[in-house]
XYZ file of C-alpha atoms in Angstrom:
639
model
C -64.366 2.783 37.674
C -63.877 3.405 33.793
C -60.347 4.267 32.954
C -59.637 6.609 30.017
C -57.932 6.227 26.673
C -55.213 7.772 27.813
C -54.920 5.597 30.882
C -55.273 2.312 28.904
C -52.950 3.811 26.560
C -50.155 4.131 28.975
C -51.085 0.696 30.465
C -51.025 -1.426 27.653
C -48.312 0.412 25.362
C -45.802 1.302 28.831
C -46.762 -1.121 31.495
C -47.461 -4.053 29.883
C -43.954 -4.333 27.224
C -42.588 -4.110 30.978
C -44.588 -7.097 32.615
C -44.534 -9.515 29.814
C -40.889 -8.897 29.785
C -40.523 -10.700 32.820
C -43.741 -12.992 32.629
C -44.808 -14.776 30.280
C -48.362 -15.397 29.404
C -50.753 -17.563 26.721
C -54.022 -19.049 26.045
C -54.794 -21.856 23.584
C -58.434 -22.518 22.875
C -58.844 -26.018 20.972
C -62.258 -27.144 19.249
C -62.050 -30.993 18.529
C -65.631 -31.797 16.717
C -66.379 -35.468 18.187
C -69.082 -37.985 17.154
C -72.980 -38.007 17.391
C -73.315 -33.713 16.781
C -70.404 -32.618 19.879
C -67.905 -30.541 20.411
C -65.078 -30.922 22.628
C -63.273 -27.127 23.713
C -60.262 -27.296 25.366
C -59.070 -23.832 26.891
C -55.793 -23.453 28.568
C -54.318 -20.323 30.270
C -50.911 -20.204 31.465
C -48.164 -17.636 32.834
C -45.019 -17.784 34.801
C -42.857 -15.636 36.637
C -39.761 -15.535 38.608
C -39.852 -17.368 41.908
C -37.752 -14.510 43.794
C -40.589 -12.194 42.594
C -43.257 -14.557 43.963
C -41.146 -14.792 47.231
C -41.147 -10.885 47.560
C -44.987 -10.846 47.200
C -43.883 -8.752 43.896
C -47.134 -10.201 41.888
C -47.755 -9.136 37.893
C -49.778 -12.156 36.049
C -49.586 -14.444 38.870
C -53.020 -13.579 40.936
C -52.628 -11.970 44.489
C -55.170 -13.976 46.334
C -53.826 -16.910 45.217
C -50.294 -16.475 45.841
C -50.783 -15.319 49.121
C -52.343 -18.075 50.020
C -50.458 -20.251 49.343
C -47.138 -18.270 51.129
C -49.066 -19.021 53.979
C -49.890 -21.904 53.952
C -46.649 -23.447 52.847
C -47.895 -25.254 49.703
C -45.370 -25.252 47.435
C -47.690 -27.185 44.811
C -50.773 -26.883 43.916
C -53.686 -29.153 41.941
C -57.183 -28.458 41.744
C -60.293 -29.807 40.111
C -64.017 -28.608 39.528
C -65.564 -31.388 37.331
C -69.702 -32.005 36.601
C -70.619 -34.933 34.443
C -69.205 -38.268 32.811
C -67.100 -38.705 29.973
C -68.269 -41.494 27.728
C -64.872 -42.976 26.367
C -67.087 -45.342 24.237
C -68.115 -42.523 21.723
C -65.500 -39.393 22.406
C -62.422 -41.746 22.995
C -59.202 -40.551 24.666
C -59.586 -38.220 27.185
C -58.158 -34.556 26.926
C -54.656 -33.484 28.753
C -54.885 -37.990 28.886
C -56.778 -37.109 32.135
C -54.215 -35.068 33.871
C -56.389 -32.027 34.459
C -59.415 -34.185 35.337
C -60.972 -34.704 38.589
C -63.373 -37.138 39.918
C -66.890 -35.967 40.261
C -67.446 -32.486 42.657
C -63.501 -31.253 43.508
C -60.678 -32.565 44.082
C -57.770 -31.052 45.188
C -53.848 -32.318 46.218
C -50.817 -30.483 47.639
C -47.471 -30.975 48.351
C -47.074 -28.797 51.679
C -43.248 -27.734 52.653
C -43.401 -29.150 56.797
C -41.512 -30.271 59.817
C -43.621 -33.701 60.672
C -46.840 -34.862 59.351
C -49.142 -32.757 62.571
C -47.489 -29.004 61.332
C -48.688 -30.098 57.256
C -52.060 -31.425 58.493
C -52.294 -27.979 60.016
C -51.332 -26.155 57.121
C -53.272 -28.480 54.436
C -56.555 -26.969 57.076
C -55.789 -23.674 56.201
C -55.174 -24.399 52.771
C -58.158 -25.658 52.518
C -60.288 -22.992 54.248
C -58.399 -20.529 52.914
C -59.212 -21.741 49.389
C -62.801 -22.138 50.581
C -63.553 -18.626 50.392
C -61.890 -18.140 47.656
C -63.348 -19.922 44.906
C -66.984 -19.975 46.774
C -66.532 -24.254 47.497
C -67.404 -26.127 50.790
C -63.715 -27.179 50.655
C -63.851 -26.219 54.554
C -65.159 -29.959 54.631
C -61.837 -31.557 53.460
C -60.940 -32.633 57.300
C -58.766 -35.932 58.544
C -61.736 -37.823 57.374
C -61.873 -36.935 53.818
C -57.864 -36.136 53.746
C -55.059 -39.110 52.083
C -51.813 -39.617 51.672
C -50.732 -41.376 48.446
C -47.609 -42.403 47.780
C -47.489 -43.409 44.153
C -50.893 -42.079 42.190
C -49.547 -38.448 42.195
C -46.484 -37.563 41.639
C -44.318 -34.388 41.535
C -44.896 -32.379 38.709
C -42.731 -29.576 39.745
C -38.635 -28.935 40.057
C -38.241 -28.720 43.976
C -34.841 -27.760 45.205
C -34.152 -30.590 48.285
C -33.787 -28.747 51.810
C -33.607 -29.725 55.287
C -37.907 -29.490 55.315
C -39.526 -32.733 54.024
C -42.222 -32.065 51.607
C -45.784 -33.743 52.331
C -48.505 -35.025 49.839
C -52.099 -34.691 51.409
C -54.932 -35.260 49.193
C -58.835 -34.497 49.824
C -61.854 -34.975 47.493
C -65.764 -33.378 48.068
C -67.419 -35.957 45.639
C -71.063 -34.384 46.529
C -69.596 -30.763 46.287
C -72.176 -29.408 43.158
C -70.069 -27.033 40.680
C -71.896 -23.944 39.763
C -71.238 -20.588 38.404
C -70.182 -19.525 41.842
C -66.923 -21.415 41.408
C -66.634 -20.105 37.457
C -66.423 -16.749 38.641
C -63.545 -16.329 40.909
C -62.032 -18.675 38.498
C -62.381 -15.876 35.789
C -60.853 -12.921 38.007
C -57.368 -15.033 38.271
C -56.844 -14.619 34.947
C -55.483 -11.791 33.403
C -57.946 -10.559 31.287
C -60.794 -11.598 33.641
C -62.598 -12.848 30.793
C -63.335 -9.385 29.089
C -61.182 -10.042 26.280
C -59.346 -13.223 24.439
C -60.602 -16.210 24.215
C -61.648 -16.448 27.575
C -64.674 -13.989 26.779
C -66.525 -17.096 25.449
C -66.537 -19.181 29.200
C -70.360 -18.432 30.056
C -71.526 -20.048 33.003
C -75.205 -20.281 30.881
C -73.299 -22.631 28.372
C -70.466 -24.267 30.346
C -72.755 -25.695 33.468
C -75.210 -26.570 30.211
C -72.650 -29.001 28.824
C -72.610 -32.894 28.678
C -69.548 -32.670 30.792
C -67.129 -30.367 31.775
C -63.807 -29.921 34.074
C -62.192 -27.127 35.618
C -58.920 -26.866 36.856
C -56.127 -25.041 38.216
C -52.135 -26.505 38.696
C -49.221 -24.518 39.782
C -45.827 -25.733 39.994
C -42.487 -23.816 40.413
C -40.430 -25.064 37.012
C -36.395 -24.257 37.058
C -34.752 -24.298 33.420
C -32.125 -27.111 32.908
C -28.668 -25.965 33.610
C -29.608 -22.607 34.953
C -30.520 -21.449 38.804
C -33.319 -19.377 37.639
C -36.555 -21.016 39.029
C -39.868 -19.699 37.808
C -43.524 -20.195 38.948
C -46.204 -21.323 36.870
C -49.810 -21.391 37.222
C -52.070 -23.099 34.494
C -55.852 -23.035 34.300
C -57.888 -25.127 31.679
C -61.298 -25.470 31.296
C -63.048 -28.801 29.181
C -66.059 -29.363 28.038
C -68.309 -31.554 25.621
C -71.052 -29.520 24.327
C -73.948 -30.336 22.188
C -74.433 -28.376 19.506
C -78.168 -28.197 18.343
C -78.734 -27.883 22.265
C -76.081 -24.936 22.080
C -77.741 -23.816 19.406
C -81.101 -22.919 21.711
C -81.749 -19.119 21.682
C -81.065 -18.017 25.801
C -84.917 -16.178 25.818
C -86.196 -19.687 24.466
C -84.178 -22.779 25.709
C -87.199 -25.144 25.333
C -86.559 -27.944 24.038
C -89.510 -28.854 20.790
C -89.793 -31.546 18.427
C -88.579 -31.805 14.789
C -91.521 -31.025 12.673
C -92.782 -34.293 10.828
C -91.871 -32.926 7.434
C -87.929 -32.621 8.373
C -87.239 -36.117 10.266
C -85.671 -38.813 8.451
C -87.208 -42.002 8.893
C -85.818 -45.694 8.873
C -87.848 -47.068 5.679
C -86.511 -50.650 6.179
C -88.751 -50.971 9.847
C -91.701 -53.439 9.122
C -94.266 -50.836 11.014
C -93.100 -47.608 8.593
C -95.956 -46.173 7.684
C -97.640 -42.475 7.039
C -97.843 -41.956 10.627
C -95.071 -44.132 12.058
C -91.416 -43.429 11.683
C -88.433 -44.542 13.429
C -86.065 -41.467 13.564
C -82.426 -42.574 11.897
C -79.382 -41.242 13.933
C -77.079 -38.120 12.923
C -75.439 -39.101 9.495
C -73.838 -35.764 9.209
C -71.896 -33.105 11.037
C -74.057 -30.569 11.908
C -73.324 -26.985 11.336
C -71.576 -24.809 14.049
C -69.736 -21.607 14.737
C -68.522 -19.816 17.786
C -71.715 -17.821 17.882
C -73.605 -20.464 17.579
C -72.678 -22.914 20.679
C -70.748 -19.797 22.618
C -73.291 -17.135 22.049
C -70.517 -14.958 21.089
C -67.188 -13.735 19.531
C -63.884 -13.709 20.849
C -63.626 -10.408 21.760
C -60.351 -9.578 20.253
C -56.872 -11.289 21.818
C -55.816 -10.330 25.044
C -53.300 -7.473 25.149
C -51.082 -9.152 27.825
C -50.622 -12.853 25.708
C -47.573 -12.765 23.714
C -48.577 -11.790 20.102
C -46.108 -14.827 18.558
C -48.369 -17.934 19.712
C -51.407 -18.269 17.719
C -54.492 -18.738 20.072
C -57.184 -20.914 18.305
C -56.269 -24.501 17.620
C -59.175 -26.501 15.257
C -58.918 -30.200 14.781
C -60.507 -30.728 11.590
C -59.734 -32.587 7.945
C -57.320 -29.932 5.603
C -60.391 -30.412 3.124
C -63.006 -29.725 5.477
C -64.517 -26.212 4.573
C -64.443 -23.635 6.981
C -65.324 -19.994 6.764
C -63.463 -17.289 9.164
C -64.031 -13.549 9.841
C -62.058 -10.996 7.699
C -58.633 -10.149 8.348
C -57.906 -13.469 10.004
C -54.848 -15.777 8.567
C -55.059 -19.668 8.928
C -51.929 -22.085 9.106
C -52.111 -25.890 8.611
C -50.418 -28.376 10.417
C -47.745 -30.359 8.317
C -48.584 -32.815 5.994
C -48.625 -36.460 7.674
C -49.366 -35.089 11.006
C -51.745 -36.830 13.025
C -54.366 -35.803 13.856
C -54.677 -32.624 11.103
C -55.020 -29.385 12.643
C -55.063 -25.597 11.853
C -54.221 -22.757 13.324
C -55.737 -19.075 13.651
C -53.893 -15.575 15.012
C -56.815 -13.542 16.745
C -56.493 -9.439 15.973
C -56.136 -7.299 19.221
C -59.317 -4.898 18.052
C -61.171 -7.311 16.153
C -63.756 -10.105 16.881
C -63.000 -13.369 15.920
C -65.654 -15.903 14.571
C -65.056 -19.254 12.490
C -68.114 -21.280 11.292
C -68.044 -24.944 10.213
C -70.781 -26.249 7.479
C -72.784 -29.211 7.725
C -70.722 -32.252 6.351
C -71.234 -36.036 5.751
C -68.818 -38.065 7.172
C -67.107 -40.123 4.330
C -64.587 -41.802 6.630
C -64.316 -43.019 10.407
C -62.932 -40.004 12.052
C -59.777 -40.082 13.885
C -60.951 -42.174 17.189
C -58.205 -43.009 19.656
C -59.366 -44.977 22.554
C -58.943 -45.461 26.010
C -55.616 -48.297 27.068
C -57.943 -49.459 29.999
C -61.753 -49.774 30.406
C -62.858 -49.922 34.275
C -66.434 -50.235 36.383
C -67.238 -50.055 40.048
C -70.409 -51.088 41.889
C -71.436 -51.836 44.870
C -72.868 -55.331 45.715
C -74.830 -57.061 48.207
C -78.180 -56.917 49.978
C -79.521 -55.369 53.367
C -77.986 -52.773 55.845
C -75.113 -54.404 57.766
C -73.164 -55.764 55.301
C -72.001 -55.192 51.520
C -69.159 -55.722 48.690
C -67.616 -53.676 46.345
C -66.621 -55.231 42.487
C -64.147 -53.225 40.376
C -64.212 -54.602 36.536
C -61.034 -53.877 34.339
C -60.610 -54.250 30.603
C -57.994 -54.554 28.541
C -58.587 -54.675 24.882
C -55.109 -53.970 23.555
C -52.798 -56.576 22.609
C -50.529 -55.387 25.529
C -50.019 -56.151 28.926
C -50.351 -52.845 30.965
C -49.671 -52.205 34.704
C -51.971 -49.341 36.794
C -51.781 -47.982 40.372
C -55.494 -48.124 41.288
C -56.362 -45.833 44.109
C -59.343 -45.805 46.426
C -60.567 -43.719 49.590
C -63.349 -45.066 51.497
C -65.144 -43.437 54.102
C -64.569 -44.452 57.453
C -68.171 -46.006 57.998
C -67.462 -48.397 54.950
C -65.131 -51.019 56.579
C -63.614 -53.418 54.173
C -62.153 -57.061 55.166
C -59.028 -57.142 53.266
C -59.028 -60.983 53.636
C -61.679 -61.107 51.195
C -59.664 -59.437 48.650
C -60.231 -61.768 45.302
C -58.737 -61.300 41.262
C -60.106 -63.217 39.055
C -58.909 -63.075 34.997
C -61.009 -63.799 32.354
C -59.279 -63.896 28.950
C -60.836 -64.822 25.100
C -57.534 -66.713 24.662
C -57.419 -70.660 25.244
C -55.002 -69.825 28.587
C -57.232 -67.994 30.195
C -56.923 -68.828 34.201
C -58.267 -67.370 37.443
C -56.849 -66.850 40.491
C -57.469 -65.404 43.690
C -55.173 -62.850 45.810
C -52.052 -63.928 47.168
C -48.478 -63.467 47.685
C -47.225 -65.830 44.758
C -45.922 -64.332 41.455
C -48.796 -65.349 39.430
C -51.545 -62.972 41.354
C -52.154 -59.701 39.337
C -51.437 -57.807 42.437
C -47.824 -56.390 42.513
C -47.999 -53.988 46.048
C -50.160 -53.171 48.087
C -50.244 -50.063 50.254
C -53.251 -50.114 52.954
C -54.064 -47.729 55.165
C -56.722 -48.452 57.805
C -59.645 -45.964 59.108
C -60.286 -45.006 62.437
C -63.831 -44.168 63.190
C -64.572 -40.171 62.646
C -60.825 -39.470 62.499
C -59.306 -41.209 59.276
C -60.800 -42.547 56.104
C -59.259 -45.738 54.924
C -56.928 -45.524 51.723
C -55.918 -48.655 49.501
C -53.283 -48.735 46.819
C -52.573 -51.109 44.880
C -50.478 -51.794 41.490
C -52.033 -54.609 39.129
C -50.993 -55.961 35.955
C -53.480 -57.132 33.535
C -52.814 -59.061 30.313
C -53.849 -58.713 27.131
C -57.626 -58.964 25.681
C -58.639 -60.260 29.574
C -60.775 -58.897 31.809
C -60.127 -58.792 35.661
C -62.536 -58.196 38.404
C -61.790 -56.941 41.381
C -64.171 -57.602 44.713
C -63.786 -57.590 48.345
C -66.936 -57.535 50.705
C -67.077 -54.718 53.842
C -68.970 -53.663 56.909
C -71.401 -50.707 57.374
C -71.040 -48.644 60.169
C -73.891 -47.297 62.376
C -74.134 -43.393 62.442
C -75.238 -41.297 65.323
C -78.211 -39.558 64.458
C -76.344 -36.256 64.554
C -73.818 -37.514 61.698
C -76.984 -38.077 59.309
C -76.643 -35.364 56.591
C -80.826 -33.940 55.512
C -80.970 -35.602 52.766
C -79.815 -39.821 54.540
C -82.307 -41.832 52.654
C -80.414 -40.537 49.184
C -77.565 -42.550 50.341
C -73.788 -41.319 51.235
C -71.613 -40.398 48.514
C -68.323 -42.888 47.846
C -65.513 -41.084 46.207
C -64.547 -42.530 42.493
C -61.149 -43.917 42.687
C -58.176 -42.932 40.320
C -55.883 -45.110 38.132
C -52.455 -44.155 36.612
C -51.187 -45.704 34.020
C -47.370 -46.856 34.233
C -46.162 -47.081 30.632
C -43.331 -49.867 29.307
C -40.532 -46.634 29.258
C -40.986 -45.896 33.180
C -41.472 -49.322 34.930
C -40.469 -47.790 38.178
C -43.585 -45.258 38.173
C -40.823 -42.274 38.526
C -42.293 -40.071 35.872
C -44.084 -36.982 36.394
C -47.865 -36.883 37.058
C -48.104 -34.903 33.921
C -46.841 -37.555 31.493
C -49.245 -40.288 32.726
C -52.306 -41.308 31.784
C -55.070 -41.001 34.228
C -58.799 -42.550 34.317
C -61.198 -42.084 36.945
C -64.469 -43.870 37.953
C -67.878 -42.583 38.757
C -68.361 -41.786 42.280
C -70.925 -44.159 44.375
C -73.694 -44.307 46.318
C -73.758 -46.278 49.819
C -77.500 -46.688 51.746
C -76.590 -46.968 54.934
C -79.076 -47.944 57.810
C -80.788 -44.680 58.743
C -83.044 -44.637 61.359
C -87.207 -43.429 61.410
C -86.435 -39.366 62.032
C -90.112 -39.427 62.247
C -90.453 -41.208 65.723
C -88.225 -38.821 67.483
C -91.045 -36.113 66.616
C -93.821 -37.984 67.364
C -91.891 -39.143 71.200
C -91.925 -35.549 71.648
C -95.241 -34.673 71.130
C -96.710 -37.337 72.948
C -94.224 -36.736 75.604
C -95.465 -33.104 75.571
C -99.576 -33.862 75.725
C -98.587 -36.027 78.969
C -96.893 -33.759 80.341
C -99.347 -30.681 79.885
C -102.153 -33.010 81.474
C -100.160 -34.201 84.102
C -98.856 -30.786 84.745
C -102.102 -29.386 84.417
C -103.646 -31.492 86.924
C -101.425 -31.403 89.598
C -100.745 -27.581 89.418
C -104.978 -27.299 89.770
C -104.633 -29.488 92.699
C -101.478 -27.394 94.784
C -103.268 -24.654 93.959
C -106.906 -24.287 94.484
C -108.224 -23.541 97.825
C -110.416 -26.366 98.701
C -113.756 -25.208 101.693
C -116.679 -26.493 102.792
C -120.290 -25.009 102.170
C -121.044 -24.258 105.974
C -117.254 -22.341 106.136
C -119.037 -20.054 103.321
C -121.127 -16.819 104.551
C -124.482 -16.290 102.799
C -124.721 -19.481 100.916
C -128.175 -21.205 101.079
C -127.667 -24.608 99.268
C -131.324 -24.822 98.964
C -132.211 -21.933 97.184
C -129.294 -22.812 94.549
C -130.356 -26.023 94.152
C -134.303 -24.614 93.672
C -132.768 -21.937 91.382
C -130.867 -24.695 89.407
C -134.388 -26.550 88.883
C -135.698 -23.885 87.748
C -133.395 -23.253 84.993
C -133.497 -26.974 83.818
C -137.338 -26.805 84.222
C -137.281 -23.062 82.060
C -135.082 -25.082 79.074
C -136.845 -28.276 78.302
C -140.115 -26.170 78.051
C -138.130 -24.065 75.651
C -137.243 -27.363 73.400
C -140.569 -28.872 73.486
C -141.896 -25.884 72.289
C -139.741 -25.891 69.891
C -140.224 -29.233 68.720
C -144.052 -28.405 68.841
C -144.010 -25.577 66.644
C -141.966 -27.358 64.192
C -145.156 -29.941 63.650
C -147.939 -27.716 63.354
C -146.766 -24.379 61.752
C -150.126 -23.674 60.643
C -152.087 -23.779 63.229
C -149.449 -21.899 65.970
C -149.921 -18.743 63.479
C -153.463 -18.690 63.887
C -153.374 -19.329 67.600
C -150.695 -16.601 67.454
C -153.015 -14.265 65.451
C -155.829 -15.301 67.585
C -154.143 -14.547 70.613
C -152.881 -11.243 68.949
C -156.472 -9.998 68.645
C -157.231 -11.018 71.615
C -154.636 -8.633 73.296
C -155.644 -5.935 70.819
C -159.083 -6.130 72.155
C -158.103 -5.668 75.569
C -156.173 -2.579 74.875
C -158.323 -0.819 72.512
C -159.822 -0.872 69.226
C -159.107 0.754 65.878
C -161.002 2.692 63.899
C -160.295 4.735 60.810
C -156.298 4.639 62.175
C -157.698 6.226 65.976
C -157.247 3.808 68.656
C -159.623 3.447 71.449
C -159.050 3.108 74.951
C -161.747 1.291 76.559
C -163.792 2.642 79.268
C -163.140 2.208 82.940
């Protein structure tokens, strides 16, 4: 239903003075450009309002559906990720938010759940769950006590919860096969408050998000109470990251095919020995490639969103203050300080007016501002066959520091682990380097240990631990484990693909909080890839071809026996006007009639000349009898 001018006139010059009054509401959108022709684009949406409002069901920017759900199913916080892809620390660096609002591959999702005892917030984290199922168009319905944790010091609070007589519970649940689409993009869209028709959330398109080299979504809410004051307020924040690629961004949508650079524009590497007219080695990007927010979006911000507050500048670009940029008209640009790193500028969108900024092609004259990761890690899985396996986690450090990390893990219940064969070892380019295995003693890297064991279809099995590496070493990590035998129910369609392993999360714990008591939001978080475990799966052909040789048996057997109960079995004599001789003499005869038949047959297939003038002959000869012909009158012969 279209409303009038009048109508939006009265809503956004009456209504909504009132609402942002008491809510609050922004948007940032951040471009970073990063090495090798990307983009990073950072958008964050966030609002607030009073937690006695939110308690009354009296809902302005914070979405319905969402807040409802969560009334009823006692969550009191709330974190949610959609992620697709891998990001590649060794060429973009640091990640964004330091990994906060990232989740491991498919979704990811913790909650701290307001409960008597541990049964009534298993009961609400199921509804949860379902509940946001249908909501954002996920197989979250999934997350059951086999794919459901309880950490105790990876995730923290983030929130200011008043203490009351009701414990609060952490559960945590991951889908790491769950496939994000645009399904999930666009309920994400209709919880904000411009449902993506204006501000800078009219550039998420599923066409170029889901196109990008990676990309997170996420959604956090938290209730936040100001210091020294009663007053509590609710917040919800939802961000959206992604790494795009700009000459593949660049592809018109009615012609994505990829084609090749046409010989007279590639730049070859002169220096290879086999250079030649018709041979050239293709030399990398040496320059920034040229980009606007047409170009990689296919579109314009569509003006700011009436219901932001008009104070907070929207567009945030991380460039040089010399790097040229060019901007639509009417549009004002602020600089960060001087000194500030990294540089930055900033841009106020018009409420009526598009907004577009393009970036030309550049040579890089220095190393751009690269900030890299405090911890480098790798998991695989090891081993041979289909009983047993092992599982080696790799960690780098290649600061000068020592740094400490809760690593995290959730294995599935049919991937047993033998914690006995546990084992650190430290490699280190300095003389002292030692190695070491696990064990109580000071020296091990191992500080705690918090193990949880799995109980077949009913729990998953759930290791913490806190390590501390040392500087420029490397530490693996292995332990070996059991594989479980499924019932051939359990085995999903796809078995022979393999089962997927959750990646496993790692917070950092920084010199100024030793005791790992700051909020979630202030670490640093990494996260692996996710895994893939072959289990022994069984010949589903055999089953098929039991049951159809099972079936032929059967039918002939059946067959057989029901001929036999019921056919009526009498002699010949018992039988009125059957003469056995006569059939037998009429049999004969019929035999007798059809191998004449075939010799003649076979005869007239060896002479075909002379059988037409026999027949000919033979012709006349019956013509002769019945009369002759003369001038077209027939005559009958006389008696």
């Amino acid at each position: 239903m279209m409303l009038s001018p009048f109508a939006l006139y009265i809503y956004f010059v009456v209504i909504a003075p009132f609402v942002c009054a008491q809510s609050k509401y922004y948007e940032l959108l951040t471009l970073k450009p990063l090495p090798l022709g990307t983009i990073l684009a950072s958008f964050d949406f966030r609002s607030n309002q009073s937690y006695e409002s939110f308690q009354n069901q009296d809902f302005s920017l914070f979405p319905r559906s969402l807040g409802q759900i969560l009334q009823h199913a006692n969550a009191r916080e709330l974190h949610i990720r959609f992620t697709t892809g891998r990001w590649d620390p060794e060429t973009w660096g640091s990640r964004p938010w330091n990994g906060y609002k990232e989740g491991g591959t498919g979704v990811e999702l913790w909650a701290w759940i307001e409960a008597a005892s541990e049964e009534a917030a298993y009961a609400d984290w199921i509804t949860l769950t379902q509940s946001l199922s249908g909501l954002f168009c996920a197989s979250l319905n999934f997350v059951d006590s086999t794919r459901t944790t309880r950490p105790t010091s990876t995730f923290g609070q983030t929130g200011h919860h008043v203490k009351k007589d009701t414990p609060l519970h952490m559960l945590h649940g991951v889908l790491p096969g769950e496939v994000v689409c645009t399904e999930n993009l666009t309920p994400f869209l209709k919880l904000l408050p411009c449902k993506g028709k204006a501000g800078i959330s009219s550039l998420l398109d599923g066409h170029k998000l889901f196109d990008a080299s990676w990309q997170s979504m996420s959604i956090d809410v938290r209730p936040i109470c100001e210091p020294g004051k009663t007053i509590c307020n609710i917040e919800i924040s939802h961000s959206v990251d992604m790494v795009l690629d700009i000459e593949r961004s660049k592809r018109p949508r009615d012609n994505p095919i990829p084609r090749p650079i046409p010989a007279d524009q590639l730049i070859c590497d002169t220096s290879k020995p086999y250079h030649s007219h018709d041979t050239c080695f293709p030399v990398g990007i040496n320059s920034d490639p040229s980009w606007s927010l047409n170009d990689i979006f296919g579109t314009n911000i569509a003006g700011s969103c009436p219901l932001a507050d008009e104070s907070h500048q929207p567009v945030r670009l991380i460039v040089p203050h010399d790097r040229l940029t060019f901007l639509s008209p009417g549009i004002f640009e602020s600089k960060s300080p001087p000194g500030e790193i990294p540089e930055s500028r900033r841009y106020h969108i018009h409420p009526s007016q598009g907004f577009d900024i393009e970036l030309p092609a550049k040579s890089p004259s220095n190393t751009p501002h690269f900030v890299p990761e405090p911890i480098q890690v790798e998991r695989t899985i090891t081993g041979h066959g289909a009983a047993n396996g092992g599982l080696r986690t790799v960690f780098r450090n290649p600061a000068s520091n020592p740094i400490t990390f809760v690593y995290f893990e959730t294995l599935p219940w049919f991937m047993r682990p033998f914690l006995h064969t546990l084992r650190i070892s430290l490699s280190s380019s300095q003389p002292s380097s030692t190695s070491s295995s696990f064990d109580t003693n000071s020296s091990s890297p191992i500080k705690s240990i918090t193990y949880r064991p799995a109980i077949d279809r009913l729990r998953s099995t759930q290791l913490e631990l806190q390590i501390a590496i040392p500087p420029s070493s490397t530490t693996t990590m292995t332990y070996d484990f059991e594989k479980a035998v499924l019932r051939y129910t359990e085995y999903p369609p796809d078995a022979n693909r393999g089962f997927n392993v959750a990646p496993a999360v790692l917070r950092i714990i920084t010199a100024s909080d030793p005791t790992n008591a700051a909020s979630s939001e202030e670490s640093t978080y990494l996260r692996t890839t996710s895994l893939l475990l072959p289990l022994p799966t069984p010949d589903f052909s055999m089953p098929y071809n039991v049951i159809i040789l099972t079936s032929t048996v059967i039918a002939l057997a059946f067959g057989n026996v029901f001929n036999l109960l019921v056919r009526r079995f009498v002699g010949t004599d018992e039988v009125e006007g059957w003469d056995l001789k006569g059939a037998v003499r009429r049999v004969r005869e019929i035999l007798v009639e059809k191998v004449g038949k075939l010799i003649g047959k076979k005869g007239d297939g060896e002479e075909p000349e002379e059988k037409g003038e026999v027949l000919r002959g033979d012709e006349r000869s019956i013509k002769g009898e019945a009369g002759r012909e003369t001038d077209g009158v027939v005559e009958k012969p006389k008696s």
